[in-house]
Amino acid sequence: MDALTGLLEGPKARGAFLIKSVFSPPWALRVEDRAPISLVTMVRGDAWVLPDRSTPALLRPGDVAVLRGPDPYTIADAQDTGVQIVVGPEQRCNTTEGEDVTDTMALGVRTWGDELGQGSSVMLSGTYQAPSEIGRRLLNALPTLLVRPAGAEDNALVALLAEEIGRDEPGQELVLDRLLDLLFVSVLRTWLAEPGAGAPAWYRAQSDATVGPALRLLHDNPGQAWTVESLARKVGVSRAGLARRFTAVVGEPPMAYLATWRLTLAADLLREPDATVATVARRVGYSSAFALSAAFKRVRGMSPQEYRTTRATEQELPAGTPAQTIVLTTTT
């Protein structure tokens, strides 16, 4: 499995929250739902995305914004428009005076906003409900705000999403989940391919003649009892040569990378309802449930069992991750 496939196979929405919002200016939404990932695209009209801790970005029709939680953000027709509605957990919507307008502003199937539904701004938004639907590795790699300008590939997906979002047919939730995944992956693929866009070092390293094969071996077989020597032998280089090159390109030694990779996989696997700590330990290369528990608690500050029962989104993101806004300049 190459690094791109390993990264992009993660997004799997399950009952994602998707809605079409219709507004007449001036309008501004404050989003405090703490969702791990949200996608926003404009069908009609422009909008400003205003994260609390990164640079604002203008969205034009067809542009797609990916916002990484749990930090709040504002979306508005203009940067100076005052917030009118706050979107909280479970997508409950209240005015700034505290009035719940979740139901009173409903305009039909997955449609919400101005009473007549004829506003000059039409926005589609999709929200992943749980961090386990994306995966820690992808969440950790993403900037706070990622914007992809409109392109032919995305336009087709956005048009299809706009068409399907208002339908109420059998299996519609599954259709919308997969459309959201496709749009998300499309944006991510462009971001990862963009020179200087900030893709993680371990992803860029896949093209290195020495480190790339080593990474694929670690990704494909995390449960194997790897040593630097055995890994170097598989790659066909010396132990010292692999250690030096791997550390220079990825930023950490091979076995440190493997330890992080194993715990990242364990964190995702522990979200599976039928998984046990013992089975997860075996799959990611630990000799026992006790060994995994000790390593997990040392790194994450909680036991695997405690981790399984918490859905605190902020614990799914690395503390102190710098806020970033990335606007891609190319389209595919």
Coordinates of C-alpha atoms in Angstrom, one line a residue, residues 1-7 9 137 202-206 211-224 226 231 246 250 257-258 260-262 264-265 283-284:
M1 CA 0.0 0.0 0.0
D2 CA 1.4 3.4 -0.9
A3 CA 1.3 6.3 1.5
L4 CA -1.4 8.1 -0.5
T5 CA -3.7 5.1 -0.5
G6 CA -3.1 4.5 3.2
L7 CA -4.0 8.1 4.0
E9 CA -8.7 5.2 2.6
R137 CA -3.0 10.2 10.9
W202 CA 6.4 11.2 5.9
Y203 CA 4.1 11.6 2.8
R204 CA 6.7 13.5 0.8
A205 CA 9.3 10.8 1.7
Q206 CA 7.4 8.1 -0.3
V211 CA 12.9 5.8 2.4
G212 CA 9.9 5.2 0.2
P213 CA 10.2 1.4 0.1
A214 CA 11.0 1.3 3.9
L215 CA 7.8 3.3 4.6
R216 CA 5.7 1.0 2.5
L217 CA 7.1 -2.0 4.4
L218 CA 6.2 -0.4 7.7
H219 CA 2.8 0.6 6.6
D220 CA 1.9 -2.8 5.1
N221 CA 3.3 -4.9 7.9
P222 CA 3.1 -2.9 11.2
G223 CA 2.8 -6.1 13.2
Q224 CA 6.1 -7.5 12.1
W226 CA 11.0 -5.0 12.6
L231 CA 14.2 -3.2 7.4
F246 CA 15.3 8.0 7.1
V250 CA 11.2 11.9 7.7
Y257 CA 8.3 6.3 13.3
L258 CA 7.2 2.7 13.6
T260 CA 4.1 6.3 16.4
W261 CA 2.6 4.5 13.4
R262 CA 1.6 1.5 15.5
T264 CA -1.9 5.7 15.5
L265 CA -3.3 2.5 14.0
R283 CA -2.4 -6.4 14.7
V284 CA -0.1 -3.5 15.4

